[in-house]
Short mmCIF file of C-alpha atoms in Angstrom, two decimals:
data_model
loop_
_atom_site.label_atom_id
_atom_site.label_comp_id
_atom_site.label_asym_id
_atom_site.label_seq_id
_atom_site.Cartn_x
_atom_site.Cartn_y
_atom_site.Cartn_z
CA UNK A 13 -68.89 -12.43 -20.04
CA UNK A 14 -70.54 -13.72 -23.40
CA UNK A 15 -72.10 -10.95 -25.67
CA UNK A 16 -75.73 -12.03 -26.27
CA UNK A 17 -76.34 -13.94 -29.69
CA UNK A 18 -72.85 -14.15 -30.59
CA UNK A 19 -72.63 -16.89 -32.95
CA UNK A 20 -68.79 -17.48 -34.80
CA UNK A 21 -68.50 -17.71 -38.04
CA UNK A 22 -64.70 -17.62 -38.20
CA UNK A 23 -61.37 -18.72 -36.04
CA UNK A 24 -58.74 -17.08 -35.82
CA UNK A 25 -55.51 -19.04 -37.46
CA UNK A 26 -53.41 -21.20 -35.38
CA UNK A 27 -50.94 -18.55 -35.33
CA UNK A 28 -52.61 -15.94 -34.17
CA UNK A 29 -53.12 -12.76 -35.84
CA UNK A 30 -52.07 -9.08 -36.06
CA UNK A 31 -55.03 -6.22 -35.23
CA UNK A 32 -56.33 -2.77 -36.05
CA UNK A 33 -58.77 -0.76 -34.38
CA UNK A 34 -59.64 0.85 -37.57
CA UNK A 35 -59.42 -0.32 -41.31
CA UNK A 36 -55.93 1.69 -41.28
CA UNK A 37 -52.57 0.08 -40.64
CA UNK A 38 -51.47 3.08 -38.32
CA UNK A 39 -53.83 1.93 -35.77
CA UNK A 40 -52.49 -1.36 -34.68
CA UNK A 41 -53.85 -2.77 -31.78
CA UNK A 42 -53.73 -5.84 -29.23
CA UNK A 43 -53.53 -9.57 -31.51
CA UNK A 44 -55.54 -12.01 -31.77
CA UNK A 45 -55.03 -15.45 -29.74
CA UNK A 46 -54.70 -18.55 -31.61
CA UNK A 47 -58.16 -20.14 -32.50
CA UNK A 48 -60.16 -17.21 -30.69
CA UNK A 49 -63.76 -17.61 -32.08
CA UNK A 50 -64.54 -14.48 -33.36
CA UNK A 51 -68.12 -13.53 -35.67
CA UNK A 52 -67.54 -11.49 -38.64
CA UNK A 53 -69.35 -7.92 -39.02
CA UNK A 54 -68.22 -6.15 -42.10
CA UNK A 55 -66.23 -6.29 -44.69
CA UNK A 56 -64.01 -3.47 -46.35
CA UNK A 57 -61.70 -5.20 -48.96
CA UNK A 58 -60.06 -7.26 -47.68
CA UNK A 59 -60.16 -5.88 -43.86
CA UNK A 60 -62.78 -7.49 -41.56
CA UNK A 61 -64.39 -6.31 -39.03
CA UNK A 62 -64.51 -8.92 -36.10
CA UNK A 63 -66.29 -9.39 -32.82
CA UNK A 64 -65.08 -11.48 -29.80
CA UNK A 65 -67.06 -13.85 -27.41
CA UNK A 66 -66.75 -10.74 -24.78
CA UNK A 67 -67.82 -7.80 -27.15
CA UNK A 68 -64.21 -6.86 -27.70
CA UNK A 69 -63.59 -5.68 -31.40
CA UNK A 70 -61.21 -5.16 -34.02
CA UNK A 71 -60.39 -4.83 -37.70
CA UNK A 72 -58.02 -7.71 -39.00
CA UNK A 73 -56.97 -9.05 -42.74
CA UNK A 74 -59.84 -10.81 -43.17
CA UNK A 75 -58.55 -13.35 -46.29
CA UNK A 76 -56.48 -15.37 -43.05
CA UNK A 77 -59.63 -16.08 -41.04
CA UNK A 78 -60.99 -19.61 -41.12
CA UNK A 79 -64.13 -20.07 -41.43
CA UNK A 80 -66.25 -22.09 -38.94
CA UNK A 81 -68.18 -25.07 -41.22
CA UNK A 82 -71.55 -24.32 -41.58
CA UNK A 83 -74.67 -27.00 -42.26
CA UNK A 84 -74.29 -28.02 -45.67
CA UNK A 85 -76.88 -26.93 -48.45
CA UNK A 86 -80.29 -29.17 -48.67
CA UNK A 87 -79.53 -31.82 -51.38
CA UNK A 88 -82.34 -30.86 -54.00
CA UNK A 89 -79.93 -26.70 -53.54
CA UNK A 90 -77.88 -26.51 -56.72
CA UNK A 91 -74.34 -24.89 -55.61
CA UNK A 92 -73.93 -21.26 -56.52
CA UNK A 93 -71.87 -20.28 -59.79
CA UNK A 94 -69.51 -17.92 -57.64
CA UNK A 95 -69.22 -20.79 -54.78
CA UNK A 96 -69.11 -23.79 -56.86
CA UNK A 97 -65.61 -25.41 -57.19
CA UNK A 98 -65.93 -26.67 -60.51
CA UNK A 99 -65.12 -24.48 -62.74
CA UNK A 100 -61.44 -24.08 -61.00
CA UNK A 101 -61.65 -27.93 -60.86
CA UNK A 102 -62.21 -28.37 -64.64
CA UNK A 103 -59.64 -25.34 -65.16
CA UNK A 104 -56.63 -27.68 -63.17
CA UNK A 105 -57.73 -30.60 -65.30
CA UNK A 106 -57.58 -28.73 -68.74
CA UNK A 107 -54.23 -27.33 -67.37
CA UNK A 108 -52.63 -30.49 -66.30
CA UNK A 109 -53.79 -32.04 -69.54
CA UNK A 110 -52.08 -29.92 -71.83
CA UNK A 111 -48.38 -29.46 -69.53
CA UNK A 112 -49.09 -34.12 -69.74
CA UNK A 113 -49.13 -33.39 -73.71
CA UNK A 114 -46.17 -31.20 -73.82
CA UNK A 115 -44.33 -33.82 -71.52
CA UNK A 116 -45.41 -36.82 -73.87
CA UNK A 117 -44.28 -34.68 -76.94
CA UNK A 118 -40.76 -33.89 -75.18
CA UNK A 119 -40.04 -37.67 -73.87
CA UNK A 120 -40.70 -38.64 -77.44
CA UNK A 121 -38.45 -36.22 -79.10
CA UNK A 122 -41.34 -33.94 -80.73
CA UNK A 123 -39.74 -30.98 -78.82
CA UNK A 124 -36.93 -30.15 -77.26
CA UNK A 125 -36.36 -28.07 -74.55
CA UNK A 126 -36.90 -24.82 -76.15
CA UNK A 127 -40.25 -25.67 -77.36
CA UNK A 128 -41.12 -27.40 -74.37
CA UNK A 129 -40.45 -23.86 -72.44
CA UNK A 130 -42.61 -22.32 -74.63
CA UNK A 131 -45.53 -24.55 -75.01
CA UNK A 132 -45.71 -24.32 -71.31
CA UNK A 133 -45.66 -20.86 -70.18
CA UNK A 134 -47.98 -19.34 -68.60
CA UNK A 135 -49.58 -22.84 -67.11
CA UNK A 136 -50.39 -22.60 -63.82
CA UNK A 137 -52.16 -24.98 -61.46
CA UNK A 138 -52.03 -25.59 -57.51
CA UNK A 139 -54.29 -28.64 -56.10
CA UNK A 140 -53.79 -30.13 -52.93
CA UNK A 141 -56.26 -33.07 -52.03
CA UNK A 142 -56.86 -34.73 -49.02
CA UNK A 143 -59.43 -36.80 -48.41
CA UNK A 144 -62.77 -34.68 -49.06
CA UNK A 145 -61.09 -31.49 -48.74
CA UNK A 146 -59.35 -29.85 -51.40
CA UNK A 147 -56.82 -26.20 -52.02
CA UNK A 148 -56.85 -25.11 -55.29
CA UNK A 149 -54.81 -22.31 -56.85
CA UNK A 150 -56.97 -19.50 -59.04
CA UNK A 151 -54.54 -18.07 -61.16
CA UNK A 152 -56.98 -16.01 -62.34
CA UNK A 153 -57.53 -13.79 -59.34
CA UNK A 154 -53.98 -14.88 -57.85
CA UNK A 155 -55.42 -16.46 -54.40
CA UNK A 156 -55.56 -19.83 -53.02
CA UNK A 157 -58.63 -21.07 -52.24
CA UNK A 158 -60.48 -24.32 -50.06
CA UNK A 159 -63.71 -25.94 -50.91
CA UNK A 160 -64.92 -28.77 -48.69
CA UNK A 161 -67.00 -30.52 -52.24
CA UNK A 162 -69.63 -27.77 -51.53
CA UNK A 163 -68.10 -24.33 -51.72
CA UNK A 164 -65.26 -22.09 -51.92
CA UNK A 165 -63.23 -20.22 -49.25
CA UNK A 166 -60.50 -17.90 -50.23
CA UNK A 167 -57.55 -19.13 -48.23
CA UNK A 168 -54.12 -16.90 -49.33
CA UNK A 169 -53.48 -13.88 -51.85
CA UNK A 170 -50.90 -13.19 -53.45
CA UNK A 171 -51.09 -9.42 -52.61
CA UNK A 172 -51.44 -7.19 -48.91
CA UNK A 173 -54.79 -6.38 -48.48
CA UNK A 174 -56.69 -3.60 -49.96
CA UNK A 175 -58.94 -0.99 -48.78
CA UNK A 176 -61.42 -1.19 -51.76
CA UNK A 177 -60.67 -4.92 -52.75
CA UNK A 178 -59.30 -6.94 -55.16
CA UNK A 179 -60.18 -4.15 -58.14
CA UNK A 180 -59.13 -1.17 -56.43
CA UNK A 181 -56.06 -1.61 -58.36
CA UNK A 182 -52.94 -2.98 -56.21
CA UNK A 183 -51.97 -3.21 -52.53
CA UNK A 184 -52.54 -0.49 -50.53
CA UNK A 185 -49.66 1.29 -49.22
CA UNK A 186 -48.65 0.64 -46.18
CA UNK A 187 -51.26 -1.89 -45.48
CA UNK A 188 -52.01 -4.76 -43.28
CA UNK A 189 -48.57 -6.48 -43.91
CA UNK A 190 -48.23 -4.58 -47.47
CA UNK A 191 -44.14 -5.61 -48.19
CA UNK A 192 -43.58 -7.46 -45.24
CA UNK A 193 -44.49 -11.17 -43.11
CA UNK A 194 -48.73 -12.05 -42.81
CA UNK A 195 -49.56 -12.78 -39.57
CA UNK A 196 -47.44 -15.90 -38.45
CA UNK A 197 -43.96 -14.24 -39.79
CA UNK A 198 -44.07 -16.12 -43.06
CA UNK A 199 -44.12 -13.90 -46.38
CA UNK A 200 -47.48 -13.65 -48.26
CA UNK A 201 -47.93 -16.75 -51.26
CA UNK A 202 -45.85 -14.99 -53.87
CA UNK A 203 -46.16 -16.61 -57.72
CA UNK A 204 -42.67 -16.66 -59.59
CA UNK A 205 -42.32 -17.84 -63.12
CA UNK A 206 -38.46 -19.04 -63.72
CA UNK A 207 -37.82 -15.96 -65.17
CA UNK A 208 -38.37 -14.01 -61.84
CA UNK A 209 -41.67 -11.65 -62.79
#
């Protein structure tokens, strides 16, 4: 049975995914299917609230749902600043620019390794592009995100989810998989200079 006026707006990942029936990781319940259409209700930090095709519920990580396309923006709609996947664009060019200077400088014997190491930390870039999809890596609020030329989706953290999002200071305890495997058994994207921090 189909509740009335459900409409998805995400799918579930192709592994499947852990559920709560509250916003509290000592309430697990039964896991999502692989690809389950659900449509998103609420948000709490990073926990969603979900509803299924039948009227079933749950509370899930919501950062590892993928959202369902939706019709793009009219052509004469300028993109929204927070949406718009320029600015992390322009960041990954500025970025690979300047590590392309440092490795000019070292291959012509204006630095040597020392220098090199130093000029370079704290660069960080992630792009992946294929075709007219593209992942790019925010260093600045440690996620991963995917932007289809239009707008931006966050993808994967680099933290457990947290009850009062990203700001309310670190994981939370004992969270969604807080210290251990996201949904799928794989560890959560973790960024680690060559120093180890």
């Amino acid at each position: 049975m189909t509740t009335p006026d459900f409409r998805p707006t995400h799918v579930v990942p192709g592994q499947g995914m852990p559920a709560w029936d509250a916003p509290d990781p000592a309430r697990p319940t039964v896991p999502l299917d692989p690809l389950l259409p659900v449509q998103l209700s609420e948000r709490r930090g990073d926990w969603a609230h979900v509803l299924c095709a039948n009227g079933w519920s749950a509370w899930v990580d919501g950062r590892h749902l993928v959202a369902v396309p939706q019709d793009p923006p009219a052509p004469d709609s300028p993109l929204t600043r927070a949406a718009d996947p320029r600015p992390l664009l322009a960041r990954a060019d500025e970025t690979l620019a300047r590590y392309r200077a440092a490795v000019e400088e070292l291959a012509g014997g204006g630095l040597d390794g020392e220098a090199f190491r130093g000029r370079t930390r704290g660069l960080r870039i992630g792009v992946v592009v294929d075709g007219e999809h593209v992942w790019l890596y925010d260093a600045q609020h440690g996620r991963w995100v995917y932007a289809d030329g239009t707008r931006l989706n966050t993808y994967a953290t680099d933290d457990g989810p947290q009850a009062g999002g990203p700001q309310a200071g670190g994981p939370q305890a004992g969270g969604p998989q807080a210290g251990g495997p996201q949904a799928g058994g794989h560890a959560p994207t973790q960024v680690v200079t060559r120093d180890g921090t």
